XYZ file of C-alpha atoms in Angstrom:
456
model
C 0.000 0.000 0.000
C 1.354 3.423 -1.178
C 0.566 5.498 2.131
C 1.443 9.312 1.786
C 1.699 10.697 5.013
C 4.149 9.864 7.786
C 4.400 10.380 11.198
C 6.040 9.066 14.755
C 4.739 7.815 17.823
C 7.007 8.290 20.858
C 8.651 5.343 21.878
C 11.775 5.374 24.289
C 12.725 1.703 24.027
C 12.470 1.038 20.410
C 9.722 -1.432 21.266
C 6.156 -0.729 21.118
C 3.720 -2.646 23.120
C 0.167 -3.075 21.014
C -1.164 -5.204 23.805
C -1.915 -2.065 25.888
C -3.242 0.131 23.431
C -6.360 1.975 24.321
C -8.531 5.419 23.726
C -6.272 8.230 24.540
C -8.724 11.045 23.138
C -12.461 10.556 24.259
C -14.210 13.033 25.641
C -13.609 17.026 25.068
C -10.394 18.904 24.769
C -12.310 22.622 24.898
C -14.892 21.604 27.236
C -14.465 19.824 30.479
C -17.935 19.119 31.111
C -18.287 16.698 27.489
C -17.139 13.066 28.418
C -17.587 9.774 26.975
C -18.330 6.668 29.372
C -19.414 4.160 26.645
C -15.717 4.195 25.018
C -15.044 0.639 23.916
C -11.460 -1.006 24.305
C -11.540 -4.654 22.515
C -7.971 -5.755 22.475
C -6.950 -9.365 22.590
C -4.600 -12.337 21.170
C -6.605 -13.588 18.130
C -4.822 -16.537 17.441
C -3.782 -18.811 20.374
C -4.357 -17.152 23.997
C -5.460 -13.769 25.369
C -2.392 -12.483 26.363
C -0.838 -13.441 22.651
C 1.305 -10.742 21.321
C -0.709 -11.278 18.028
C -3.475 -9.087 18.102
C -6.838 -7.705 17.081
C -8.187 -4.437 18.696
C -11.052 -2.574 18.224
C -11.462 0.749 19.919
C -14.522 3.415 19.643
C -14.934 6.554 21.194
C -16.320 10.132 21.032
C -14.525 13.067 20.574
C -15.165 16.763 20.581
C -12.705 18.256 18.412
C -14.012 21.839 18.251
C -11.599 24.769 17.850
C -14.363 27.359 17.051
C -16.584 29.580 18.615
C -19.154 29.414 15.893
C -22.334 28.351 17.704
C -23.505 26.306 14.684
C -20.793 23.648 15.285
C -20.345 21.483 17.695
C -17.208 19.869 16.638
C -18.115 16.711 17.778
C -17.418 13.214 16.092
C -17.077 9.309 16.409
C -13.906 7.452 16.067
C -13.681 3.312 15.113
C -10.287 2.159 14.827
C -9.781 -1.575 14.080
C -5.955 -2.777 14.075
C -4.130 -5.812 13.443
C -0.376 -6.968 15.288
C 1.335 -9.814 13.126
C 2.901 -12.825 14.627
C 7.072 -12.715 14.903
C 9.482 -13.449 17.352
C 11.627 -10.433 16.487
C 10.562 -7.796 18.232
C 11.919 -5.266 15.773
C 9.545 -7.223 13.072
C 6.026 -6.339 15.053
C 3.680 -3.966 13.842
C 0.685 -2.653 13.245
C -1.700 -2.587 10.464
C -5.715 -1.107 10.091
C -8.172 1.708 9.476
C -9.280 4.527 11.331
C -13.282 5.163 10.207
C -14.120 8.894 11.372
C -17.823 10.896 10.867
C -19.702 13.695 12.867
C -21.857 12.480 15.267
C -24.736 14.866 13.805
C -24.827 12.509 10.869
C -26.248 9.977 13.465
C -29.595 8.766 13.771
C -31.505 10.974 15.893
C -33.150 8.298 18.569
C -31.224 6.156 20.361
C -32.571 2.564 19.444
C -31.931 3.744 15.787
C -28.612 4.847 16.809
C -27.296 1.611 18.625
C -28.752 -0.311 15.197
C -26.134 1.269 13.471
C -23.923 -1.979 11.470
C -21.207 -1.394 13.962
C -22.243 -0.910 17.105
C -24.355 -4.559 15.922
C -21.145 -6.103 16.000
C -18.993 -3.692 18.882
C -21.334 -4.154 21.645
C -21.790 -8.154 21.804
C -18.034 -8.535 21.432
C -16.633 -6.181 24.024
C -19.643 -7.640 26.446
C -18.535 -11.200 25.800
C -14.749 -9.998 26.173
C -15.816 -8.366 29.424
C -17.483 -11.182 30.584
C -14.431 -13.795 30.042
C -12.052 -11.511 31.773
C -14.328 -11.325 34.764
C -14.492 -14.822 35.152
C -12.588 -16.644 37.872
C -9.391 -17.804 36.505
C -10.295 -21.205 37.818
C -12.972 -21.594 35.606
C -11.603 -20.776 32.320
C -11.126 -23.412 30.211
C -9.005 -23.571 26.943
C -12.543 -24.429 25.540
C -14.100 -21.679 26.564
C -11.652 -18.725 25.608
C -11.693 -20.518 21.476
C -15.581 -19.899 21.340
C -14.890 -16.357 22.677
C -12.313 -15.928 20.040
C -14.291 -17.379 17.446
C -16.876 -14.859 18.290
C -14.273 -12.000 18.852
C -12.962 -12.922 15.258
C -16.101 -12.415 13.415
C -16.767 -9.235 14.662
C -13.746 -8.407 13.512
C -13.739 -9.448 10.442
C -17.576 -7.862 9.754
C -16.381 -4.528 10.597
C -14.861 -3.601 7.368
C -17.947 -4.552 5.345
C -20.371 -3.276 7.895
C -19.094 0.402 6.846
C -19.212 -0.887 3.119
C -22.843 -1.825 3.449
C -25.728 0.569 3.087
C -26.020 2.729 6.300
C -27.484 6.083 7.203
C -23.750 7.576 7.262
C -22.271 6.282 4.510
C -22.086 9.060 2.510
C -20.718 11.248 5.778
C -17.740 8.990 7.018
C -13.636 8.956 6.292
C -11.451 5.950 6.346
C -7.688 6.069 7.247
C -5.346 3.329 6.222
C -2.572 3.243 8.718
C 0.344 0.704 9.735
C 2.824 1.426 13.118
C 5.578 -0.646 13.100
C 7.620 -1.809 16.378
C 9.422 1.868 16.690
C 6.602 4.084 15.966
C 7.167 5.067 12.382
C 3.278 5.991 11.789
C 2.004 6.010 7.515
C -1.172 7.098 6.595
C -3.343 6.610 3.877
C -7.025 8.436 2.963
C -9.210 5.891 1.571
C -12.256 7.705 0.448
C -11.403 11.670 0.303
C -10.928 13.818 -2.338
C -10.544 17.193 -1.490
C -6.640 17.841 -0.163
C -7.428 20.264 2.680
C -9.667 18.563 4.240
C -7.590 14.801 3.633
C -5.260 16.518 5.361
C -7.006 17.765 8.632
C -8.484 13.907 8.725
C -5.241 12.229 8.117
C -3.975 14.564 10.993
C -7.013 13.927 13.538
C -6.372 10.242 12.491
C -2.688 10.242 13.558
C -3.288 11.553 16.906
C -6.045 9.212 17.823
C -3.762 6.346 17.049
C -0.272 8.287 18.508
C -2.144 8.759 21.974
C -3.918 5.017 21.679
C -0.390 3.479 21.640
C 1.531 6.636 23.930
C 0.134 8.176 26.854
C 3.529 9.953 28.527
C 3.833 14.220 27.575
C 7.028 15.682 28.118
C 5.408 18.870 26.832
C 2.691 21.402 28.417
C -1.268 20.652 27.457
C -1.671 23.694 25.251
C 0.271 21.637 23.003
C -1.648 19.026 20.930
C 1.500 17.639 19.653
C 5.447 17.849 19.878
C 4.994 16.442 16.323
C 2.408 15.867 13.687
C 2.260 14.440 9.687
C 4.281 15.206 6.971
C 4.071 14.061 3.267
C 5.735 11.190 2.753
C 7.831 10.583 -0.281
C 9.652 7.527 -1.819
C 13.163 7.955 -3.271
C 16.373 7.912 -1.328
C 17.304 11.552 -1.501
C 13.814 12.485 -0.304
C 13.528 10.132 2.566
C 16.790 12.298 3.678
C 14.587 14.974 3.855
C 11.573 13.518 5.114
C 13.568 12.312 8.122
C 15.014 15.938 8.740
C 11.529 17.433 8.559
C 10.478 15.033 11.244
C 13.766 15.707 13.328
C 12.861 19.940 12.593
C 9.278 19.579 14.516
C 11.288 18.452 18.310
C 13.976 20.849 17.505
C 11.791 23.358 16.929
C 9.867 22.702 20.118
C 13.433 22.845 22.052
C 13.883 26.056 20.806
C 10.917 27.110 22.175
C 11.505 25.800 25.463
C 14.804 27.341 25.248
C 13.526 30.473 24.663
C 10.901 30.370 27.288
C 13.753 29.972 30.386
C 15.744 32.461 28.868
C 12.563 35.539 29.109
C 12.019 34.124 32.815
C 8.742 32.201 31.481
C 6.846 29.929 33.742
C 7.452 26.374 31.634
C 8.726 23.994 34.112
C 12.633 22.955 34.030
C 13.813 19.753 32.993
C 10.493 19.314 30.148
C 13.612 19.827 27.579
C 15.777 16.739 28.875
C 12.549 14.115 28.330
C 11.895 15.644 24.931
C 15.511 14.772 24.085
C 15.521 11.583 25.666
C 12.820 10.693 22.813
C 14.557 12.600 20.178
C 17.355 9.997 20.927
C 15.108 7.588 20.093
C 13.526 8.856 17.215
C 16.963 9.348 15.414
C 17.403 5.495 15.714
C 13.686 4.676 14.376
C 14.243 7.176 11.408
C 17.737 5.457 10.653
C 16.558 2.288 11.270
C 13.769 2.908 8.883
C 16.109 4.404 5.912
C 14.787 7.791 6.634
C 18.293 9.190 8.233
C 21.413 7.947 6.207
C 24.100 7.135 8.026
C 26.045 10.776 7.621
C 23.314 12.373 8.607
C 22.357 10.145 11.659
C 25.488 10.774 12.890
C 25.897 14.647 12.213
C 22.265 15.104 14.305
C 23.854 12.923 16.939
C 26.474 15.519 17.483
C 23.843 18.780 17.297
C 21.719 16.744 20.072
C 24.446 16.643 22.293
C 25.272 19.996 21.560
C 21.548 21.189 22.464
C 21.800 18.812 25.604
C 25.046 20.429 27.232
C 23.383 23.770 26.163
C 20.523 22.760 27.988
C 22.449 21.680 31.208
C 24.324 24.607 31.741
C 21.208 26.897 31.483
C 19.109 24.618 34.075
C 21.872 24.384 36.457
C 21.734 28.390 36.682
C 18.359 28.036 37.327
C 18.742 25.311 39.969
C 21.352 27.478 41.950
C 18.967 30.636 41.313
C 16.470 28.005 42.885
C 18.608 26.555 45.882
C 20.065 30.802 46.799
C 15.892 31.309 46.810
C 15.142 29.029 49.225
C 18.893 29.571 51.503
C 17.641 33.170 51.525
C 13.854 32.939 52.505
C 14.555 30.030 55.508
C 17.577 32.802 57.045
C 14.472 35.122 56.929
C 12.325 32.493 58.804
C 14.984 32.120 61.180
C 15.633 35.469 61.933
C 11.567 36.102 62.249
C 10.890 33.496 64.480
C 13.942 34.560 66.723
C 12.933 38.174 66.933
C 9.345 36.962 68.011
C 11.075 35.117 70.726
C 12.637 38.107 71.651
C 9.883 40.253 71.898
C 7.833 37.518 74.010
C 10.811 37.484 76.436
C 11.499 41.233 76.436
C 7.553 41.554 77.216
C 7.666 39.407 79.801
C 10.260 40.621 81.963
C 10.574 44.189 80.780
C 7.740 45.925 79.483
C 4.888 44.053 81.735
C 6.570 46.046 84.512
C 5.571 49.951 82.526
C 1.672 48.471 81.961
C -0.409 51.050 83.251
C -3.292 49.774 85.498
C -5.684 51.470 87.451
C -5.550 51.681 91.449
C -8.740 49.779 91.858
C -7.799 46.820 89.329
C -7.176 43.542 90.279
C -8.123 41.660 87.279
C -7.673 41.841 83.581
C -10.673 44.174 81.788
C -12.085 43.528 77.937
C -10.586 46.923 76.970
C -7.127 45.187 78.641
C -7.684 42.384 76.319
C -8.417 44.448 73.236
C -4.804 46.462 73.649
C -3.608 43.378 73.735
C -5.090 42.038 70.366
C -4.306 45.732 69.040
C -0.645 45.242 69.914
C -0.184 41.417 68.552
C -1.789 42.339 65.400
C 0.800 45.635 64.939
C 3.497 43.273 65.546
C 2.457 40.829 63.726
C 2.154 42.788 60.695
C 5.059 44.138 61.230
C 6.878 41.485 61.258
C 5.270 39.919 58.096
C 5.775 43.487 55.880
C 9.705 43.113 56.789
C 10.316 39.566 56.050
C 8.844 40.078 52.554
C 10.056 43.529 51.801
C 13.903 42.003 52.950
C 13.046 39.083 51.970
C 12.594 40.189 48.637
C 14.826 42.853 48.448
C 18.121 40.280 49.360
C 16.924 37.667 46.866
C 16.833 40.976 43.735
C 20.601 41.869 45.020
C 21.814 38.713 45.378
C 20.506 36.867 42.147
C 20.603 39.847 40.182
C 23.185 40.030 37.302
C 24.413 43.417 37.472
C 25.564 42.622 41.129
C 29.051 43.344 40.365
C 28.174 46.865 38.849
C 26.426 47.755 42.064
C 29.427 47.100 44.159
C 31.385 49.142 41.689
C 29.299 51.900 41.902
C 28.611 52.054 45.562
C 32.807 52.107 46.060
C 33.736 54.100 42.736
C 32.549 57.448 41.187
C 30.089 56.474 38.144
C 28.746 58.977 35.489
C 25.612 57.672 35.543
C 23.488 60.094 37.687
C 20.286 57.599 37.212
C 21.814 54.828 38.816
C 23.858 56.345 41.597
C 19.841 58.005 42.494
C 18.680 54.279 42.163
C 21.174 52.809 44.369
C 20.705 55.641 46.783
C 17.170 55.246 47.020
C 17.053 51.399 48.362
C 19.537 52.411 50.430
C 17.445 54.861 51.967
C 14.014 52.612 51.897
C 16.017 49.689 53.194
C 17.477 51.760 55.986
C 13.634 53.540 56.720
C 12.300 50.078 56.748
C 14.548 49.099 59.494
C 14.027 51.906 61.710
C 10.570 51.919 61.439
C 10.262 48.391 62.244
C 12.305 49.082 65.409
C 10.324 52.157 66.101
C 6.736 49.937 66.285
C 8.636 46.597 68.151
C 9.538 49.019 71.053
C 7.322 51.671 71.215
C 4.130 50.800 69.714
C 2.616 48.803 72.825
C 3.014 51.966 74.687
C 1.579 53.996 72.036
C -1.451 51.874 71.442
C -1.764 51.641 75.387
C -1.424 55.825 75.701
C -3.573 56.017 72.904
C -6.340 53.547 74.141
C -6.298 55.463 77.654
């Protein structure tokens, strides 16, 4: 089969396991509230027993693919996929090979009973009940015997699926079919069956690919506004071109690095380390494409060498951020030190020093409610206090000491500068730094007695 469009499914180990592929899109990706409980996962060893690596699976699901605001769409549409894994006891020799069938759900029958009628769903639901049912079983009770007649049946659904969309149906006008084959290392080709208009055999060959990419591969090393790290490219046939088809391939992570790359340098909220799992699989994906014939050996080994580049690149940058990271924290626990020893100084200053300047009364013996108020008054002053200092310094030490013009500031604060703006800069956090201090000192000491004069 002459597929034209080619993809890759992550996989780290070279090796991908078809016996655990399952739905990965169902549900909504705009709307959190659209889910889909009746998904179907049929996946089983069709020729000797249920845990064979040679397998059929069926999978069914619905999705809401809607990336518009139009009211008059609602995006939403039902995926079949059926797939075949051949027999072989070389792993690298597995794969993959079936059809995607895709339509809008609005081409459905309107009522339900005509809906579950539908050729399909005839042969889906039976099978995946009877599947369900085996696997439920005690495992004393199963009997060679029985799992063949579940095969058997398993089998013929199978097989019927295929003509069940060729058959007259309400939706056979309205639905897409996607050749596809996945072989052991994830190389992904596609083939449209039944369109003929290129922009849209392209958005279905696309929608196609990621349904059976997140069926097989459910780990991200990238952020969920991103529907893919990679996506489809045209595939073409002669040696030269496979060259570039790999390097298109290879220009979709690299240009996702970049991004990343670009994101730590502006101080941008994308977590550290995403980069090293992204080219952890780019590792990878240089074997599969050179293992495949779609990297020749020169150029394998010249994108080796820019990886490693981009790595070391990479590894520098995050250890700055990891010591930026580790001075951050150093700086904010001396803080907490310093706060919770000052509180421990006022307690024990109150105590035996400033108890003895309360004012009372002549005629009281016991504590009033307006006593007990002052007191709330002055713990809440305090503790305010204290809170406004530890973030302004707090704050104030981590800009000074992570900042990278550090070294100019000591220059200037020792040395004459020309620059009038910066010398009026420094100057002024001087001054607030030094105000801050004071006034803090003013409030610890005096301002129990001045809430207490006041309040009398």
């Amino acid at each position: 089969m002459n597929y034209t469009h080619i993809g890759w499914t992550p996989c780290i180990n070279g090796h991908l396991n078809f016996g655990l592929m399952t739905p990965g899109i169902f549900g909504s990706f705009t709307n959190s509230t659209v889910a889909d409980k009746k998904r179907t996962t049929i996946n089983y060893g069709y020729k000797y027993q249920d845990d064979h690596h040679a397998r059929r699976i069926i999978l069914q699901s619905k999705v809401d693919w809607k990336d518009t605001k139009n009211a008059l769409s609602d995006g939403e549409f039902r995926v079949i996929l059926t797939a075949e894994a051949n027999e072989s006891n070389n792993l690298d020799n597995r794969s993959i090979k079936g059809s995607v069938y895709i339509y809008p759900r609005n081409s459905e029958p309107s009522k339900v009973d005509d809906k579950i009628d539908l050729p399909w769903f005839n042969l889906i639901h039976p099978a995946d009940k009877t599947l369900t049912a085996y696997r439920e079983q005690e495992q004393s009770t199963k009997t060679a015997e029985s799992w063949q007649k579940v095969q058997e049946q398993l089998n013929k659904a199978f097989e019927s699926l295929e003509q069940a969309f060729i058959n007259e149906h309400p939706i056979k006008e309205h639905y897409y079919k996607i050749n596809f084959t996945v072989n052991s290392r994830g190389i992904t080709s596609l083939l449209s069956d039944n369109c003929q208009d290129k922009t849209t055999e392209y958005i279905i060959l696309r929608q196609a690919f990621y349904y059976i990419k997140y069926s097989l591969h459910s780990h991200k090393h990238h952020h969920a506004e991103e529907d893919s790290l990679t996506t489809i490219i045209q595939k073409n046939t002669s040696d030269t071109e496979k060259d570039e088809v790999g390097l298109r391939l290879i220009g979709q992570l690299k240009r996702e690095l970049t991004s990343i790359k670009r994101t730590y340098s502006s101080g941008g909220s994308k977590v550290f380390c995403d980069e090293q799992g992204i080219i952890a699989y780019m590792n990878s994906f240089y074997t599969s494409l050179h293992k495949d014939q779609y990297l020749s050996d020169e150029l394998y080994k010249r994108e080796i060498i820019y990886l490693e580049s981009m790595k070391s690149s990479f590894n520098v940058q995050t250890n700055k951020q990891n010591q930026k990271d580790h001075k951050t924290v150093e700086i904010k626990n001396t803080y907490r030190t310093v706060l919770a020893l000052t509180l421990s100084g006022i307690s024990i200053l109150w105590l035996t020093v400033l108890q003895h300047f309360t004012l009372f009364s002549e005629n009281t013996v016991n504590s009033t409610p307006l006593e007990f108020i002052e007191s709330i008054i002055v713990f809440i002053t305090i503790f305010v206090c204290l809170i406004f200092t530890y973030v302004t310094q707090v704050n104030r030490t981590i800009e000074n000491t992570l900042d990278t013009e550090g070294l100019r500031t000591w220059v200037e604060q020792y040395y004459v500068t020309q620059d009038d703006d910066f010398k009026k800069q420094y100057r002024y956090k001087k001054l607030q730094a030094i105000s801050i201090a004071l006034i803090t000192a003013l409030i610890f000491f005096g301002g129990p007695l001045l809430v207490k004069a006041l309040i009398i």
